[in-house]
PDB file of C-alpha atoms in Angstrom:
ATOM      1  CA  MET A 896     -40.572  -4.344  62.077  1.00 39.00           C
ATOM      2  CA  ASP A 897     -41.254  -4.170  65.835  1.00 46.00           C
ATOM      3  CA  ASN A 898     -38.823  -1.847  67.594  1.00 47.00           C
ATOM      4  CA  TYR A 899     -38.758  -4.198  70.585  1.00 50.00           C
ATOM      5  CA  THR A 900     -37.777  -7.340  68.702  1.00 53.00           C
ATOM      6  CA  ASN A 901     -34.298  -8.667  68.073  1.00 52.00           C
ATOM      7  CA  ASN A 902     -34.521 -10.929  65.026  1.00 54.00           C
ATOM      8  CA  ASN A 903     -30.742 -11.470  64.992  1.00 56.00           C
ATOM      9  CA  THR A 904     -30.295 -10.116  61.480  1.00 62.00           C
ATOM     10  CA  ALA A 905     -28.250  -7.009  62.213  1.00 64.00           C
ATOM     11  CA  LYS A 906     -24.486  -6.923  62.074  1.00 75.00           C
ATOM     12  CA  ARG A 907     -24.321  -4.798  65.233  1.00 81.00           C
ATOM     13  CA  TYR A 908     -26.699  -4.063  68.098  1.00 83.00           C
ATOM     14  CA  ARG A 909     -26.590  -1.157  70.531  1.00 85.00           C
ATOM     15  CA  ALA A 910     -27.886  -3.204  73.453  1.00 88.00           C
ATOM     16  CA  HIS A 911     -29.124  -6.577  74.647  1.00 88.00           C
ATOM     17  CA  VAL A 912     -31.590  -7.210  77.477  1.00 90.00           C
ATOM     18  CA  SER A 913     -31.378 -10.632  79.149  1.00 90.00           C
ATOM     19  CA  ILE A 914     -32.412 -12.052  82.518  1.00 92.00           C
ATOM     20  CA  LEU A 915     -28.842 -11.377  83.747  1.00 91.00           C
ATOM     21  CA  GLY A 916     -28.853  -7.685  82.898  1.00 89.00           C
ATOM     22  CA  THR A 917     -28.927  -4.953  80.299  1.00 90.00           C
ATOM     23  CA  THR A 918     -25.739  -4.836  78.260  1.00 90.00           C
ATOM     24  CA  GLN A 919     -25.164  -1.889  75.954  1.00 91.00           C
ATOM     25  CA  ILE A 920     -22.387  -0.159  74.105  1.00 91.00           C
ATOM     26  CA  HIS A 921     -22.063   3.605  74.253  1.00 91.00           C
ATOM     27  CA  LEU A 922     -19.349   6.216  73.930  1.00 92.00           C
ATOM     28  CA  ARG A 923     -16.794   6.074  76.729  1.00 94.00           C
ATOM     29  CA  ASN A 924     -13.623   7.992  77.465  1.00 96.00           C
ATOM     30  CA  PRO A 925     -10.765   5.510  76.934  1.00 96.00           C
ATOM     31  CA  TYR A 926      -8.562   7.386  79.413  1.00 97.00           C
ATOM     32  CA  ILE A 927     -11.125   6.919  82.194  1.00 96.00           C
ATOM     33  CA  ILE A 928     -11.413   3.201  81.454  1.00 96.00           C
ATOM     34  CA  ALA A 929      -7.620   2.887  81.417  1.00 97.00           C
ATOM     35  CA  TRP A 930      -7.506   4.754  84.753  1.00 97.00           C
ATOM     36  CA  TRP A 931      -9.861   2.217  86.333  1.00 97.00           C
ATOM     37  CA  SER A 932      -7.620  -0.583  85.071  1.00 96.00           C
ATOM     38  CA  ALA A 933      -4.692   1.199  86.718  1.00 96.00           C
ATOM     39  CA  ALA A 934      -6.659   1.556  89.961  1.00 94.00           C
ATOM     40  CA  PHE A 935      -7.485  -2.149  89.938  1.00 95.00           C
ATOM     41  CA  PRO A 936      -6.851  -4.473  86.970  1.00 96.00           C
ATOM     42  CA  GLY A 937     -10.136  -5.896  85.733  1.00 96.00           C
ATOM     43  CA  PHE A 938     -12.343  -2.934  86.629  1.00 97.00           C
ATOM     44  CA  GLY A 939     -11.861  -1.254  83.252  1.00 96.00           C
ATOM     45  CA  HIS A 940     -12.963  -4.425  81.444  1.00 96.00           C
ATOM     46  CA  MET A 941     -15.915  -4.952  83.794  1.00 96.00           C
ATOM     47  CA  ILE A 942     -17.163  -1.433  83.043  1.00 95.00           C
ATOM     48  CA  LEU A 943     -17.071  -2.411  79.358  1.00 94.00           C
ATOM     49  CA  SER A 944     -19.050  -5.604  80.201  1.00 93.00           C
ATOM     50  CA  LYS A 945     -16.017  -7.695  79.232  1.00 94.00           C
ATOM     51  CA  TYR A 946     -16.692  -9.959  82.183  1.00 95.00           C
ATOM     52  CA  LEU A 947     -14.460 -12.972  81.529  1.00 95.00           C
ATOM     53  CA  ARG A 948     -11.433 -10.793  80.883  1.00 95.00           C
ATOM     54  CA  GLY A 949     -12.310  -8.518  83.786  1.00 96.00           C
ATOM     55  CA  PHE A 950     -12.860 -11.324  86.308  1.00 96.00           C
ATOM     56  CA  THR A 951      -9.619 -13.019  85.273  1.00 96.00           C
ATOM     57  CA  LEU A 952      -7.577  -9.832  85.739  1.00 96.00           C
ATOM     58  CA  PHE A 953      -9.339  -9.015  89.029  1.00 97.00           C
ATOM     59  CA  ILE A 954      -8.612 -12.418  90.574  1.00 96.00           C
ATOM     60  CA  TRP A 955      -5.048 -12.246  89.245  1.00 96.00           C
ATOM     61  CA  GLU A 956      -4.608  -8.837  90.918  1.00 95.00           C
ATOM     62  CA  VAL A 957      -5.788 -10.090  94.311  1.00 96.00           C
ATOM     63  CA  ILE A 958      -3.612 -13.224  94.290  1.00 95.00           C
ATOM     64  CA  ILE A 959      -0.410 -11.719  92.899  1.00 94.00           C
ATOM     65  CA  ASN A 960      -0.769  -8.495  94.904  1.00 93.00           C
ATOM     66  CA  LEU A 961      -0.934 -10.452  98.156  1.00 93.00           C
ATOM     67  CA  LYS A 962       1.892 -12.793  97.169  1.00 93.00           C
ATOM     68  CA  ALA A 963       4.150  -9.888  96.146  1.00 92.00           C
ATOM     69  CA  ASN A 964       3.099  -7.816  99.201  1.00 91.00           C
ATOM     70  CA  VAL A 965       2.344  -4.826  96.964  1.00 91.00           C
ATOM     71  CA  ASN A 966      -0.339  -3.371  99.261  1.00 91.00           C
ATOM     72  CA  LEU A 967       1.796  -3.934 102.340  1.00 89.00           C
ATOM     73  CA  SER A 968       4.689  -2.148 100.657  1.00 92.00           C
ATOM     74  CA  MET A 969       2.381   0.763  99.838  1.00 90.00           C
ATOM     75  CA  ILE A 970       1.326   1.004 103.486  1.00 89.00           C
ATOM     76  CA  TYR A 971       4.952   1.286 104.606  1.00 89.00           C
ATOM     77  CA  SER A 972       5.569   3.878 101.873  1.00 90.00           C
ATOM     78  CA  PHE A 973       2.642   5.983 103.146  1.00 86.00           C
ATOM     79  CA  GLN A 974       4.225   5.837 106.598  1.00 85.00           C
ATOM     80  CA  GLY A 975       7.578   7.010 105.205  1.00 85.00           C
ATOM     81  CA  ASN A 976       9.279   3.692 105.977  1.00 88.00           C
ATOM     82  CA  ILE A 977      10.893   3.218 102.557  1.00 88.00           C
ATOM     83  CA  ASP A 978      13.431   0.604 103.678  1.00 88.00           C
ATOM     84  CA  MET A 979      10.684  -1.631 105.064  1.00 91.00           C
ATOM     85  CA  ALA A 980       8.603  -1.068 101.941  1.00 87.00           C
ATOM     86  CA  LYS A 981      11.426  -2.390  99.786  1.00 88.00           C
ATOM     87  CA  GLU A 982      12.163  -5.258 102.137  1.00 90.00           C
ATOM     88  CA  VAL A 983       8.640  -6.745 102.170  1.00 90.00           C
ATOM     89  CA  LEU A 984       8.339  -6.815  98.369  1.00 90.00           C
ATOM     90  CA  ASP A 985       8.732 -10.320  96.973  1.00 89.00           C
ATOM     91  CA  THR A 986      10.445  -9.928  93.586  1.00 87.00           C
ATOM     92  CA  ARG A 987       9.586 -13.515  92.571  1.00 87.00           C
ATOM     93  CA  TRP A 988       5.949 -12.430  92.353  1.00 91.00           C
ATOM     94  CA  LEU A 989       6.504  -8.748  91.580  1.00 88.00           C
ATOM     95  CA  LEU A 990       8.108  -9.452  88.195  1.00 88.00           C
ATOM     96  CA  ILE A 991       4.970 -11.403  87.236  1.00 90.00           C
ATOM     97  CA  TYR A 992       2.768  -8.559  88.477  1.00 91.00           C
ATOM     98  CA  ILE A 993       4.197  -5.738  86.350  1.00 91.00           C
ATOM     99  CA  PRO A 994       3.622  -6.969  82.742  1.00 93.00           C
ATOM    100  CA  VAL A 995       0.023  -8.109  83.368  1.00 94.00           C
ATOM    101  CA  TYR A 996      -0.737  -4.834  85.164  1.00 94.00           C
ATOM    102  CA  ILE A 997       0.471  -2.879  82.120  1.00 96.00           C
ATOM    103  CA  PHE A 998      -1.478  -5.199  79.796  1.00 96.00           C
ATOM    104  CA  ALA A 999      -4.707  -4.543  81.707  1.00 96.00           C
ATOM    105  CA  ILE A1000      -4.323  -0.782  81.218  1.00 97.00           C
ATOM    106  CA  TRP A1001      -3.365  -1.049  77.549  1.00 97.00           C
ATOM    107  CA  ASP A1002      -6.034  -3.605  76.638  1.00 97.00           C
ATOM    108  CA  SER A1003      -8.857  -1.709  78.330  1.00 96.00           C
ATOM    109  CA  TYR A1004      -7.838   1.479  76.483  1.00 97.00           C
ATOM    110  CA  ARG A1005      -7.622  -0.349  73.134  1.00 96.00           C
ATOM    111  CA  THR A1006     -10.946  -2.124  73.694  1.00 96.00           C
ATOM    112  CA  THR A1007     -12.695   1.139  74.566  1.00 97.00           C
ATOM    113  CA  VAL A1008     -11.507   2.762  71.342  1.00 96.00           C
ATOM    114  CA  ASP A1009     -12.723  -0.256  69.346  1.00 95.00           C
ATOM    115  CA  MET A1010     -16.093  -0.319  71.085  1.00 94.00           C
ATOM    116  CA  ASN A1011     -16.589   3.410  70.486  1.00 95.00           C
ATOM    117  CA  ASN A1012     -16.128   2.741  66.774  1.00 94.00           C
ATOM    118  CA  VAL A1013     -18.575  -0.171  66.930  1.00 92.00           C
ATOM    119  CA  TYR A1014     -21.097   2.044  68.734  1.00 91.00           C
ATOM    120  CA  MET A1015     -20.969   4.653  65.971  1.00 91.00           C
ATOM    121  CA  LEU A1016     -21.684   1.956  63.366  1.00 89.00           C
ATOM    122  CA  ALA A1017     -24.468   0.390  65.477  1.00 87.00           C
ATOM    123  CA  GLU A1018     -26.026   3.809  66.016  1.00 85.00           C
ATOM    124  CA  HIS A1019     -25.993   4.391  62.269  1.00 84.00           C
ATOM    125  CA  GLU A1020     -27.679   1.014  61.634  1.00 83.00           C
ATOM    126  CA  ASN A1021     -30.241   1.775  64.377  1.00 80.00           C
ATOM    127  CA  HIS A1022     -31.404  -1.835  64.374  1.00 81.00           C
ATOM    128  CA  PRO A1023     -34.149  -2.871  66.845  1.00 82.00           C
ATOM    129  CA  PHE A1024     -33.234  -4.998  69.855  1.00 84.00           C
ATOM    130  CA  ASN A1025     -35.152  -6.789  72.587  1.00 85.00           C
ATOM    131  CA  THR A1026     -36.156  -4.649  75.572  1.00 86.00           C
ATOM    132  CA  PHE A1027     -37.907  -7.313  77.679  1.00 90.00           C
ATOM    133  CA  SER A1028     -36.693 -10.703  78.879  1.00 89.00           C
ATOM    134  CA  ILE A1029     -38.514 -13.218  81.057  1.00 91.00           C
ATOM    135  CA  GLY A1030     -37.273 -16.578  82.252  1.00 89.00           C
ATOM    136  CA  ALA A1031     -37.846 -19.166  84.963  1.00 90.00           C
ATOM    137  CA  LEU A1032     -35.620 -17.333  87.450  1.00 88.00           C
ATOM    138  CA  GLU A1033     -35.784 -13.650  86.510  1.00 90.00           C
ATOM    139  CA  ILE A1034     -37.535 -10.852  84.652  1.00 93.00           C
ATOM    140  CA  ASN A1035     -35.649  -7.919  83.185  1.00 91.00           C
ATOM    141  CA  TYR A1036     -36.873  -4.987  81.160  1.00 90.00           C
ATOM    142  CA  LEU A1037     -35.614  -1.640  80.007  1.00 89.00           C
ATOM    143  CA  ASP A1038     -36.883   1.215  82.162  1.00 90.00           C
ATOM    144  CA  LYS A1039     -35.738   4.363  83.966  1.00 92.00           C
ATOM    145  CA  ARG A1040     -34.164   4.342  87.416  1.00 94.00           C
ATOM    146  CA  ASN A1041     -32.699   6.973  89.732  1.00 96.00           C
ATOM    147  CA  PRO A1042     -28.882   7.360  89.453  1.00 96.00           C
ATOM    148  CA  VAL A1043     -28.707   8.864  92.956  1.00 96.00           C
ATOM    149  CA  LEU A1044     -30.200   5.700  94.436  1.00 96.00           C
ATOM    150  CA  SER A1045     -27.626   3.615  92.567  1.00 96.00           C
ATOM    151  CA  PHE A1046     -24.930   5.833  94.077  1.00 96.00           C
ATOM    152  CA  LEU A1047     -26.306   5.555  97.624  1.00 96.00           C
ATOM    153  CA  TRP A1048     -26.892   1.795  97.576  1.00 96.00           C
ATOM    154  CA  SER A1049     -23.333   1.274  96.345  1.00 96.00           C
ATOM    155  CA  LEU A1050     -22.041   3.328  99.254  1.00 95.00           C
ATOM    156  CA  PHE A1051     -23.965   1.186 101.739  1.00 94.00           C
ATOM    157  CA  MET A1052     -22.634  -2.040 100.230  1.00 95.00           C
ATOM    158  CA  PRO A1053     -20.726  -2.477  96.952  1.00 96.00           C
ATOM    159  CA  GLY A1054     -22.860  -4.473  94.521  1.00 95.00           C
ATOM    160  CA  LEU A1055     -26.269  -3.257  95.719  1.00 96.00           C
ATOM    161  CA  GLY A1056     -26.257  -0.436  93.162  1.00 96.00           C
ATOM    162  CA  GLN A1057     -25.689  -3.015  90.423  1.00 96.00           C
ATOM    163  CA  LEU A1058     -28.540  -5.141  91.788  1.00 95.00           C
ATOM    164  CA  TYR A1059     -30.797  -2.082  91.718  1.00 95.00           C
ATOM    165  CA  ILE A1060     -30.235  -1.645  87.969  1.00 94.00           C
ATOM    166  CA  HIS A1061     -30.300  -5.414  87.338  1.00 93.00           C
ATOM    167  CA  ARG A1062     -26.616  -5.755  86.524  1.00 93.00           C
ATOM    168  CA  ILE A1063     -26.623  -9.230  88.039  1.00 94.00           C
ATOM    169  CA  VAL A1064     -23.257 -10.591  86.889  1.00 94.00           C
ATOM    170  CA  THR A1065     -21.272  -7.614  88.189  1.00 95.00           C
ATOM    171  CA  ALA A1066     -23.375  -7.413  91.365  1.00 96.00           C
ATOM    172  CA  PHE A1067     -22.797 -11.069  92.260  1.00 96.00           C
ATOM    173  CA  PHE A1068     -19.055 -10.818  91.655  1.00 96.00           C
ATOM    174  CA  VAL A1069     -18.623  -7.544  93.581  1.00 96.00           C
ATOM    175  CA  ILE A1070     -20.715  -8.674  96.568  1.00 96.00           C
ATOM    176  CA  ILE A1071     -18.794 -11.958  96.909  1.00 96.00           C
ATOM    177  CA  TRP A1072     -15.441 -10.164  96.890  1.00 96.00           C
ATOM    178  CA  THR A1073     -16.673  -7.437  99.238  1.00 96.00           C
ATOM    179  CA  VAL A1074     -17.583 -10.098 101.794  1.00 96.00           C
ATOM    180  CA  ALA A1075     -14.152 -11.723 101.308  1.00 96.00           C
ATOM    181  CA  PHE A1076     -12.342  -8.408 101.781  1.00 96.00           C
ATOM    182  CA  PHE A1077     -14.346  -7.592 104.923  1.00 95.00           C
ATOM    183  CA  TYR A1078     -13.641 -11.042 106.357  1.00 95.00           C
ATOM    184  CA  PHE A1079      -9.908 -11.210 105.683  1.00 95.00           C
ATOM    185  CA  SER A1080      -9.233  -7.548 106.565  1.00 94.00           C
ATOM    186  CA  HIS A1081     -11.126  -7.824 109.894  1.00 94.00           C
ATOM    187  CA  ALA A1082     -12.526  -4.387 109.065  1.00 92.00           C
ATOM    188  CA  LEU A1083     -15.913  -4.909 110.726  1.00 92.00           C
ATOM    189  CA  GLU A1084     -14.271  -6.252 113.891  1.00 92.00           C
ATOM    190  CA  ALA A1085     -12.030  -3.197 113.994  1.00 93.00           C
ATOM    191  CA  ILE A1086     -15.026  -0.871 113.548  1.00 91.00           C
ATOM    192  CA  SER A1087     -16.848  -2.601 116.411  1.00 92.00           C
ATOM    193  CA  LEU A1088     -13.812  -2.177 118.650  1.00 92.00           C
ATOM    194  CA  LEU A1089     -13.522   1.491 117.698  1.00 91.00           C
ATOM    195  CA  PHE A1090     -17.123   2.045 118.845  1.00 91.00           C
ATOM    196  CA  LEU A1091     -16.129   0.469 122.166  1.00 90.00           C
ATOM    197  CA  GLY A1092     -13.118   2.770 122.446  1.00 88.00           C
ATOM    198  CA  GLU A1093     -10.569  -0.018 121.968  1.00 89.00           C
ATOM    199  CA  VAL A1094      -8.405   1.868 119.486  1.00 87.00           C
ATOM    200  CA  GLN A1095      -5.183  -0.059 120.051  1.00 90.00           C
ATOM    201  CA  GLN A1096      -6.868  -3.454 119.759  1.00 91.00           C
ATOM    202  CA  ALA A1097      -8.746  -2.331 116.631  1.00 87.00           C
ATOM    203  CA  THR A1098      -5.463  -1.260 115.039  1.00 88.00           C
ATOM    204  CA  SER A1099      -3.732  -4.510 115.948  1.00 90.00           C
ATOM    205  CA  ILE A1100      -6.293  -6.863 114.370  1.00 92.00           C
ATOM    206  CA  ILE A1101      -6.665  -5.008 111.066  1.00 91.00           C
ATOM    207  CA  LYS A1102      -5.009  -6.563 108.006  1.00 92.00           C
ATOM    208  CA  PRO A1103      -3.839  -3.574 105.919  1.00 90.00           C
ATOM    209  CA  GLU A1104      -2.935  -5.627 102.835  1.00 91.00           C
ATOM    210  CA  TRP A1105      -6.625  -6.608 102.543  1.00 94.00           C
ATOM    211  CA  LEU A1106      -8.007  -3.281 103.732  1.00 93.00           C
ATOM    212  CA  LEU A1107      -6.266  -1.397 100.922  1.00 93.00           C
ATOM    213  CA  PHE A1108      -8.468  -3.140  98.352  1.00 95.00           C
ATOM    214  CA  PHE A1109     -11.544  -1.266  99.610  1.00 95.00           C
ATOM    215  CA  PRO A1110     -11.008   2.244  98.129  1.00 94.00           C
ATOM    216  CA  SER A1111     -10.845   0.866  94.576  1.00 95.00           C
ATOM    217  CA  LEU A1112     -13.741  -1.538  95.167  1.00 96.00           C
ATOM    218  CA  TYR A1113     -16.059   1.119  96.600  1.00 96.00           C
ATOM    219  CA  GLY A1114     -15.067   3.635  93.932  1.00 96.00           C
ATOM    220  CA  PHE A1115     -15.728   1.157  91.142  1.00 96.00           C
ATOM    221  CA  ALA A1116     -19.095   0.071  92.567  1.00 96.00           C
ATOM    222  CA  VAL A1117     -20.293   3.670  92.849  1.00 96.00           C
ATOM    223  CA  PHE A1118     -18.986   4.743  89.439  1.00 96.00           C
ATOM    224  CA  ASP A1119     -20.199   1.660  87.549  1.00 96.00           C
ATOM    225  CA  SER A1120     -23.719   1.685  89.001  1.00 96.00           C
ATOM    226  CA  TYR A1121     -24.184   5.441  88.559  1.00 97.00           C
ATOM    227  CA  ILE A1122     -22.890   5.573  84.968  1.00 95.00           C
ATOM    228  CA  ASN A1123     -24.864   2.519  83.881  1.00 95.00           C
ATOM    229  CA  THR A1124     -28.046   3.937  85.398  1.00 96.00           C
ATOM    230  CA  VAL A1125     -27.588   7.159  83.427  1.00 95.00           C
ATOM    231  CA  GLU A1126     -26.830   5.298  80.191  1.00 94.00           C
ATOM    232  CA  ASN A1127     -29.754   2.888  80.653  1.00 94.00           C
ATOM    233  CA  ASN A1128     -32.050   5.892  81.117  1.00 94.00           C
ATOM    234  CA  LYS A1129     -30.738   7.420  77.899  1.00 92.00           C
ATOM    235  CA  LEU A1130     -31.280   4.128  76.073  1.00 92.00           C
ATOM    236  CA  TYR A1131     -34.834   3.863  77.424  1.00 91.00           C
ATOM    237  CA  GLU A1132     -35.673   7.381  76.235  1.00 90.00           C
ATOM    238  CA  LYS A1133     -34.188   6.648  72.810  1.00 89.00           C
ATOM    239  CA  VAL A1134     -36.237   3.460  72.418  1.00 87.00           C
ATOM    240  CA  GLN A1135     -39.421   5.215  73.562  1.00 86.00           C
ATOM    241  CA  ARG A1136     -38.809   8.089  71.165  1.00 82.00           C
ATOM    242  CA  SER A1137     -38.350   5.667  68.282  1.00 81.00           C
ATOM    243  CA  PHE A1138     -41.472   3.678  69.209  1.00 78.00           C
ATOM    244  CA  LEU A1139     -43.699   6.747  69.526  1.00 80.00           C
ATOM    245  CA  THR A1140     -42.382   8.237  66.286  1.00 76.00           C
ATOM    246  CA  LYS A1141     -43.039   5.056  64.334  1.00 77.00           C
ATOM    247  CA  ASN A1142     -46.451   4.194  65.773  1.00 77.00           C
ATOM    248  CA  TYR A1143     -48.074   7.545  66.558  1.00 79.00           C
ATOM    249  CA  GLN A1144     -46.443  10.282  64.533  1.00 73.00           C
ATOM    250  CA  ASN A1145     -48.164  11.314  61.312  1.00 73.00           C
ATOM    251  CA  PRO A1146     -45.903  10.246  58.394  1.00 74.00           C
ATOM    252  CA  ASN A1147     -46.475  13.665  56.820  1.00 74.00           C
ATOM    253  CA  PHE A1148     -45.373  15.512  59.951  1.00 72.00           C
ATOM    254  CA  GLN A1149     -42.443  17.848  59.391  1.00 72.00           C
ATOM    255  CA  ILE A1150     -40.647  20.381  61.514  1.00 69.00           C
ATOM    256  CA  LEU A1151     -40.049  23.467  59.416  1.00 68.00           C
ATOM    257  CA  LYS A1152     -37.056  25.608  60.176  1.00 67.00           C
ATOM    258  CA  GLY A1153     -38.075  29.178  60.992  1.00 61.00           C
ATOM    259  CA  HIS A1154     -36.552  32.268  59.507  1.00 56.00           C
ATOM    260  CA  LYS A1155     -34.238  34.298  61.594  1.00 53.00           C
ATOM    261  CA  VAL A1156     -35.811  37.557  62.695  1.00 50.00           C
ATOM    262  CA  GLU A1157     -33.601  40.507  61.872  1.00 51.00           C
TER     263      GLU A1157
END
């Protein structure tokens, strides 16, 4: 059986290569995934390639956060203005925010544990999967890329690191929301004014409730692109090793264990 062919007969597959990206399961630390869900609901699921769940929780976080003034309350807390922080919170929205926020953390942790178990079973089956996909709009194939470049492109603009490793779904979603955050926060206008020395005007036009989304967004973009580049490289090496062993290694070849020299 060709090591590059997915004949859809296995119960579990380690990876799938399509024109939209390379999706794979591998061992992950459930605490790290849960932490990303705590940093921004939806990110933990997106790292796991659970896109529909991740996008739903992400959009929910943006809408409810702004309605409840959570980010604005955090800004006042950072400034030591606790009374104002409590005053701006809208409890009508806040009480909706809390249970879904906790669910996002719990569900991402639970899903990671389940997927780690599935990975161990898929690794044991070691079933072949497709490594090349071509369509009318795109071509995608499994190969090695530089994790440092993924890191750097994500720093320049969130989503570019995902584009570099052909993680199209995540890249499209992250880029769209990055543009929205830049627009509504007036961050680029404020930066331009800072270069002109207009510090007071730059401070006055900034929208902190939108600006506070950026640390989590940039952190996720960098982490997700870097980790997926590393894991894709590992998967590529594993597939190549299997292909070369099957097609070029002498079936009688054995590695004999040496005797320990006293």
